[in-house]
Amino acid sequence: MKRKTGLRAGHILITLLALALVSWAGLTVASPSRMAQGTTKAHTGAGTFDSTTEGKVGRSGPSSPLFGPNVRANQDNTQNGQHEPSLAVSRVHTNTVIVASKDYREGNIKRVWIDGSTDGGVTWPIQVHMPNLPATVNESDPVVMARDDGRIYVSCLTTGNEGIFITWTDDDGQTWQPSVPIVQNQPTLQDKDWFAIDNNPTSPYYHRMYMMWAPGATSVVESHSTDGGLTWSAKHSISGSDTEYTYPVVGSDGTVYNFMMQGWNFGSVGTIQMTKSTNGGVTWSAPATVTMADQPFSPIRSGDTYRFFAILSAAVDPNNNNLYVAWTDNRNFDTNGTDVVYVRSTNGGATWSAVTRLSHDTPAVGRDHITPMLAVGADSTLHAFWLDRRVDPPGRDIGNDNPLYNSWYSSSTDGGVTWADDTKVSSVAQNMNCCFPTGSNNAAGDYWGLDVSQDTVYVAWNDTRGGDQDIMVSKGLMSSGGGGTPTPTSTVPATATSTPAITNTPMPTVSGTASSTPTSQATGTANPSTTATSGATGTPVVTATSGSTATGTPSSTPGPNCQSFTDVPQDNVFYPQVYLLSCQGLISGYPCGGPNEPCDNQQRPYFRINNNITRGQIAKIVAGAAGFTEPVSGQSFEDVPVGSTFYQYIERLAARNVMSGYPCGAPNEPCGAGNLPYFRPGNNATRGQISKIVSNAAGFTEPAGNRIFEDVTPGSTFYDYIQRLASRNVMQGYPCGSPGEPCGNGNLPYFRPNSNASRGQTSKIIANTFFP
């Protein structure tokens, strides 16, 4: 991001010193300039709020949860630091929590590491670098979001190939999808990615994903995914110029609201804007003004050295679509220091409340409050988390001599009208002017983590108590009022701090140097990437553990180690699905060193992606993908004896009528004592057969619908199964016009149901069906 220069409105004029280019991600930066500020700052014409009548405390209902111990999530043994934590808790298993942060354990090389716990934050055994990113890039700005079915996503930006990438886990962090590029190799930094997921089952866009970012840190663009993140639409602009800090949320009816700051800069007045889409991200409304924001200086005070930006946070109520936006504001700097403030809307953003102070301590000079984060639970409880300087050791003066911050939490059950007492989460105060990683441009973390699932709240922040920047996490339980399970780490219990009751009153409207709001509507049409399985020869798509022409024995299944293959590079059309299935332990490859399969420097195996898939192989992969694991006994097929390679998988599918065999009596298939049929496990599987097997194993039984393919007519053997998969974009066909495939009246494509399926194509079909 370009670090901007400018003049502060009011009677303090501070010219920002030469600072030509600073990456928002802290990746390519010039040294930060120190601003010559006093311990107080004159008001900038932004308006003030009455400090005796804001921040209403004393709501009815349960009190805010007390939080458990502060536990370090990153488990590296370096002193190089982590910051910019983002956090999500599983919507299925509330003891599963995932944190991602920008990590400097390699020195002045920025990586995004994923830390995970499955015991409520007691231990953090999951320690994973963002998977399969190019080794030469730097990484930054991680964002973690949870889907309602247990899937958890992590995104980040990269420099060196200027991109945005996303990965996810479906097994509580044990394995991760290879990172999918949303964009890459762009001409400028693709800054400040943030995304949202439609978790509303009644929404017409259920599970659609929306990614926002700011190319060149100058305007906001959007891309969306309809297939769980595997492919993404073309990016298109949804803002005017000079816009940053994007933050999208999705309402219960599928409306996407995106908030952003126009006129972003430290020490200036900006405009918080909202744009929305009601058709799944295809078109967006013109940006509309929410309110004005008086953005603090960076650093905030002359005694500070850390970089600061007034990043937004937003939330939407899943029950009534109330909207909330919070940020750090400077309008009362002379009396309060910086404040965390918020606005709310009860009519879809048509009108907004007055700007209201979020923290509930008594205002005082130097009590800076920074970087609020918001979340709304399924019960409509509004949660807020921030850091502030209200508490300091005895004998230390408040003001420039007060460098220490603590982490604080509050909640509201009436839509932000009244709040519970603020609760101090951190057990140790920290100095944010300490311990900057090399190459970080004195960054102290531009945002924190906050998420809620059922009765469980988690918060995350970067903390310097250990002599470097670490990621601390704390768990709160709303039902019991107590924190998470005690950990081996000895910490001081969190304490709740009550403050005098105060009433909410509007803060004056901010005026100043904000840029005008653009009025043009962004109407770029989404162009999602296709997921066609077609190839030059039209071989079917199937995942397998060996090919019909293979020689030798496949190497052992990689399971959670996620195997990559020499002959399936990252730009291969089937790479994401092949890698995903390897992570699931469903496919493996062949050791390198055979004819025409030389070993690379990593000694990786070969997948033989173009080899045909056999009926035995498809049985094994489909049974595993569908989760069929029950013990089997007996023998259903003459040519699949007990203990043979594919015996248990074939028996499981046969018991469910997913696959059947051929009556005995054909040449070389004599009838035995029991007249058992033959399965023919070594025969190649065709595209039509695979459609039937996969569709039946997935339990797809809906009516087949109107004809999609020229060569698959209603009533034909595989018609119903092919139609069901094609309607889900699991499999596609080939345009008419090829030799032997004339175009009919409707120019329908051809499916080629009798063509053999390759290992690569099959991988895509199974991954798209069982792991969308």
PDB file of N, CA, C and O in Angstrom, residues 504-531:
ATOM      1  N   ASN A 504     -26.347   6.839  25.730  1.00  0.00           N
ATOM      2  CA  ASN A 504     -25.932   7.100  24.361  1.00  0.00           C
ATOM      3  C   ASN A 504     -26.504   8.420  23.870  1.00  0.00           C
ATOM      4  O   ASN A 504     -27.677   8.678  24.026  1.00  0.00           O
ATOM      5  N   THR A 505     -25.666   9.234  23.275  1.00  0.00           N
ATOM      6  CA  THR A 505     -26.142  10.404  22.561  1.00  0.00           C
ATOM      7  C   THR A 505     -25.367  10.522  21.270  1.00  0.00           C
ATOM      8  O   THR A 505     -24.239  10.050  21.166  1.00  0.00           O
ATOM      9  N   PRO A 506     -25.970  11.149  20.252  1.00  0.00           N
ATOM     10  CA  PRO A 506     -25.278  11.248  18.970  1.00  0.00           C
ATOM     11  C   PRO A 506     -23.980  12.025  19.091  1.00  0.00           C
ATOM     12  O   PRO A 506     -23.890  12.997  19.836  1.00  0.00           O
ATOM     13  N   MET A 507     -22.966  11.569  18.345  1.00  0.00           N
ATOM     14  CA  MET A 507     -21.753  12.349  18.170  1.00  0.00           C
ATOM     15  C   MET A 507     -21.976  13.292  17.001  1.00  0.00           C
ATOM     16  O   MET A 507     -22.659  12.949  16.034  1.00  0.00           O
ATOM     17  N   PRO A 508     -21.421  14.493  17.045  1.00  0.00           N
ATOM     18  CA  PRO A 508     -21.610  15.427  15.932  1.00  0.00           C
ATOM     19  C   PRO A 508     -21.065  14.859  14.636  1.00  0.00           C
ATOM     20  O   PRO A 508     -20.128  14.071  14.603  1.00  0.00           O
ATOM     21  N   THR A 509     -21.686  15.277  13.548  1.00  0.00           N
ATOM     22  CA  THR A 509     -21.229  14.862  12.225  1.00  0.00           C
ATOM     23  C   THR A 509     -19.823  15.351  11.972  1.00  0.00           C
ATOM     24  O   THR A 509     -19.488  16.491  12.264  1.00  0.00           O
ATOM     25  N   VAL A 510     -19.002  14.460  11.410  1.00  0.00           N
ATOM     26  CA  VAL A 510     -17.637  14.824  11.084  1.00  0.00           C
ATOM     27  C   VAL A 510     -17.631  15.592   9.775  1.00  0.00           C
ATOM     28  O   VAL A 510     -18.335  15.264   8.827  1.00  0.00           O
ATOM     29  N   SER A 511     -16.849  16.637   9.707  1.00  0.00           N
ATOM     30  CA  SER A 511     -16.644  17.329   8.444  1.00  0.00           C
ATOM     31  C   SER A 511     -15.162  17.514   8.244  1.00  0.00           C
ATOM     32  O   SER A 511     -14.388  17.473   9.189  1.00  0.00           O
ATOM     33  N   GLY A 512     -14.743  17.725   7.035  1.00  0.00           N
ATOM     34  CA  GLY A 512     -13.317  17.925   6.817  1.00  0.00           C
ATOM     35  C   GLY A 512     -12.907  17.630   5.407  1.00  0.00           C
ATOM     36  O   GLY A 512     -13.530  18.116   4.472  1.00  0.00           O
ATOM     37  N   THR A 513     -11.887  16.791   5.242  1.00  0.00           N
ATOM     38  CA  THR A 513     -11.246  16.652   3.939  1.00  0.00           C
ATOM     39  C   THR A 513     -11.690  15.412   3.170  1.00  0.00           C
ATOM     40  O   THR A 513     -11.015  14.945   2.282  1.00  0.00           O
ATOM     41  N   ALA A 514     -12.831  14.862   3.527  1.00  0.00           N
ATOM     42  CA  ALA A 514     -13.262  13.644   2.844  1.00  0.00           C
ATOM     43  C   ALA A 514     -13.547  13.911   1.382  1.00  0.00           C
ATOM     44  O   ALA A 514     -14.063  14.948   1.008  1.00  0.00           O
ATOM     45  N   SER A 515     -13.216  12.944   0.554  1.00  0.00           N
ATOM     46  CA  SER A 515     -13.461  13.066  -0.871  1.00  0.00           C
ATOM     47  C   SER A 515     -14.930  12.836  -1.166  1.00  0.00           C
ATOM     48  O   SER A 515     -15.664  12.236  -0.391  1.00  0.00           O
ATOM     49  N   SER A 516     -15.376  13.310  -2.315  1.00  0.00           N
ATOM     50  CA  SER A 516     -16.767  13.145  -2.699  1.00  0.00           C
ATOM     51  C   SER A 516     -17.071  11.685  -2.968  1.00  0.00           C
ATOM     52  O   SER A 516     -16.213  10.894  -3.314  1.00  0.00           O
ATOM     53  N   THR A 517     -18.347  11.318  -2.823  1.00  0.00           N
ATOM     54  CA  THR A 517     -18.769   9.943  -3.023  1.00  0.00           C
ATOM     55  C   THR A 517     -19.100   9.697  -4.476  1.00  0.00           C
ATOM     56  O   THR A 517     -19.873  10.431  -5.066  1.00  0.00           O
ATOM     57  N   PRO A 518     -18.560   8.681  -5.102  1.00  0.00           N
ATOM     58  CA  PRO A 518     -18.915   8.388  -6.483  1.00  0.00           C
ATOM     59  C   PRO A 518     -20.359   7.933  -6.586  1.00  0.00           C
ATOM     60  O   PRO A 518     -20.896   7.334  -5.670  1.00  0.00           O
ATOM     61  N   THR A 519     -20.985   8.229  -7.706  1.00  0.00           N
ATOM     62  CA  THR A 519     -22.383   7.878  -7.874  1.00  0.00           C
ATOM     63  C   THR A 519     -22.624   6.811  -8.918  1.00  0.00           C
ATOM     64  O   THR A 519     -23.705   6.288  -9.037  1.00  0.00           O
ATOM     65  N   SER A 520     -21.615   6.484  -9.707  1.00  0.00           N
ATOM     66  CA  SER A 520     -21.823   5.477 -10.749  1.00  0.00           C
ATOM     67  C   SER A 520     -21.943   4.100 -10.138  1.00  0.00           C
ATOM     68  O   SER A 520     -21.320   3.786  -9.134  1.00  0.00           O
ATOM     69  N   GLN A 521     -22.783   3.293 -10.752  1.00  0.00           N
ATOM     70  CA  GLN A 521     -22.998   1.941 -10.249  1.00  0.00           C
ATOM     71  C   GLN A 521     -22.071   0.965 -10.934  1.00  0.00           C
ATOM     72  O   GLN A 521     -21.914   0.984 -12.146  1.00  0.00           O
ATOM     73  N   ALA A 522     -21.461   0.117 -10.141  1.00  0.00           N
ATOM     74  CA  ALA A 522     -20.620  -0.928 -10.728  1.00  0.00           C
ATOM     75  C   ALA A 522     -21.508  -2.057 -11.190  1.00  0.00           C
ATOM     76  O   ALA A 522     -22.236  -2.642 -10.411  1.00  0.00           O
ATOM     77  N   THR A 523     -21.483  -2.346 -12.460  1.00  0.00           N
ATOM     78  CA  THR A 523     -22.370  -3.375 -12.999  1.00  0.00           C
ATOM     79  C   THR A 523     -21.614  -4.449 -13.745  1.00  0.00           C
ATOM     80  O   THR A 523     -22.123  -5.068 -14.654  1.00  0.00           O
ATOM     81  N   GLY A 524     -20.369  -4.647 -13.409  1.00  0.00           N
ATOM     82  CA  GLY A 524     -19.602  -5.677 -14.109  1.00  0.00           C
ATOM     83  C   GLY A 524     -20.231  -7.033 -13.955  1.00  0.00           C
ATOM     84  O   GLY A 524     -20.634  -7.427 -12.878  1.00  0.00           O
ATOM     85  N   THR A 525     -20.340  -7.756 -15.026  1.00  0.00           N
ATOM     86  CA  THR A 525     -20.952  -9.079 -14.994  1.00  0.00           C
ATOM     87  C   THR A 525     -19.933 -10.121 -14.582  1.00  0.00           C
ATOM     88  O   THR A 525     -18.822 -10.158 -15.078  1.00  0.00           O
ATOM     89  N   ALA A 526     -20.335 -10.944 -13.649  1.00  0.00           N
ATOM     90  CA  ALA A 526     -19.423 -11.985 -13.191  1.00  0.00           C
ATOM     91  C   ALA A 526     -19.211 -13.015 -14.280  1.00  0.00           C
ATOM     92  O   ALA A 526     -20.123 -13.372 -14.999  1.00  0.00           O
ATOM     93  N   ASN A 527     -17.987 -13.493 -14.365  1.00  0.00           N
ATOM     94  CA  ASN A 527     -17.645 -14.532 -15.318  1.00  0.00           C
ATOM     95  C   ASN A 527     -16.932 -15.653 -14.588  1.00  0.00           C
ATOM     96  O   ASN A 527     -15.713 -15.738 -14.628  1.00  0.00           O
ATOM     97  N   PRO A 528     -17.691 -16.488 -13.879  1.00  0.00           N
ATOM     98  CA  PRO A 528     -17.019 -17.541 -13.115  1.00  0.00           C
ATOM     99  C   PRO A 528     -16.205 -18.454 -14.016  1.00  0.00           C
ATOM    100  O   PRO A 528     -16.583 -18.734 -15.148  1.00  0.00           O
ATOM    101  N   SER A 529     -15.084 -18.896 -13.461  1.00  0.00           N
ATOM    102  CA  SER A 529     -14.275 -19.855 -14.201  1.00  0.00           C
ATOM    103  C   SER A 529     -15.039 -21.157 -14.346  1.00  0.00           C
ATOM    104  O   SER A 529     -15.761 -21.570 -13.444  1.00  0.00           O
ATOM    105  N   THR A 530     -14.907 -21.812 -15.480  1.00  0.00           N
ATOM    106  CA  THR A 530     -15.606 -23.069 -15.683  1.00  0.00           C
ATOM    107  C   THR A 530     -14.907 -24.184 -14.944  1.00  0.00           C
ATOM    108  O   THR A 530     -13.741 -24.102 -14.599  1.00  0.00           O
ATOM    109  N   THR A 531     -15.671 -25.225 -14.694  1.00  0.00           N
ATOM    110  CA  THR A 531     -15.098 -26.407 -14.061  1.00  0.00           C
ATOM    111  C   THR A 531     -15.235 -27.613 -14.975  1.00  0.00           C
ATOM    112  O   THR A 531     -15.416 -28.723 -14.530  1.00  0.00           O
TER     113      THR A 531
END
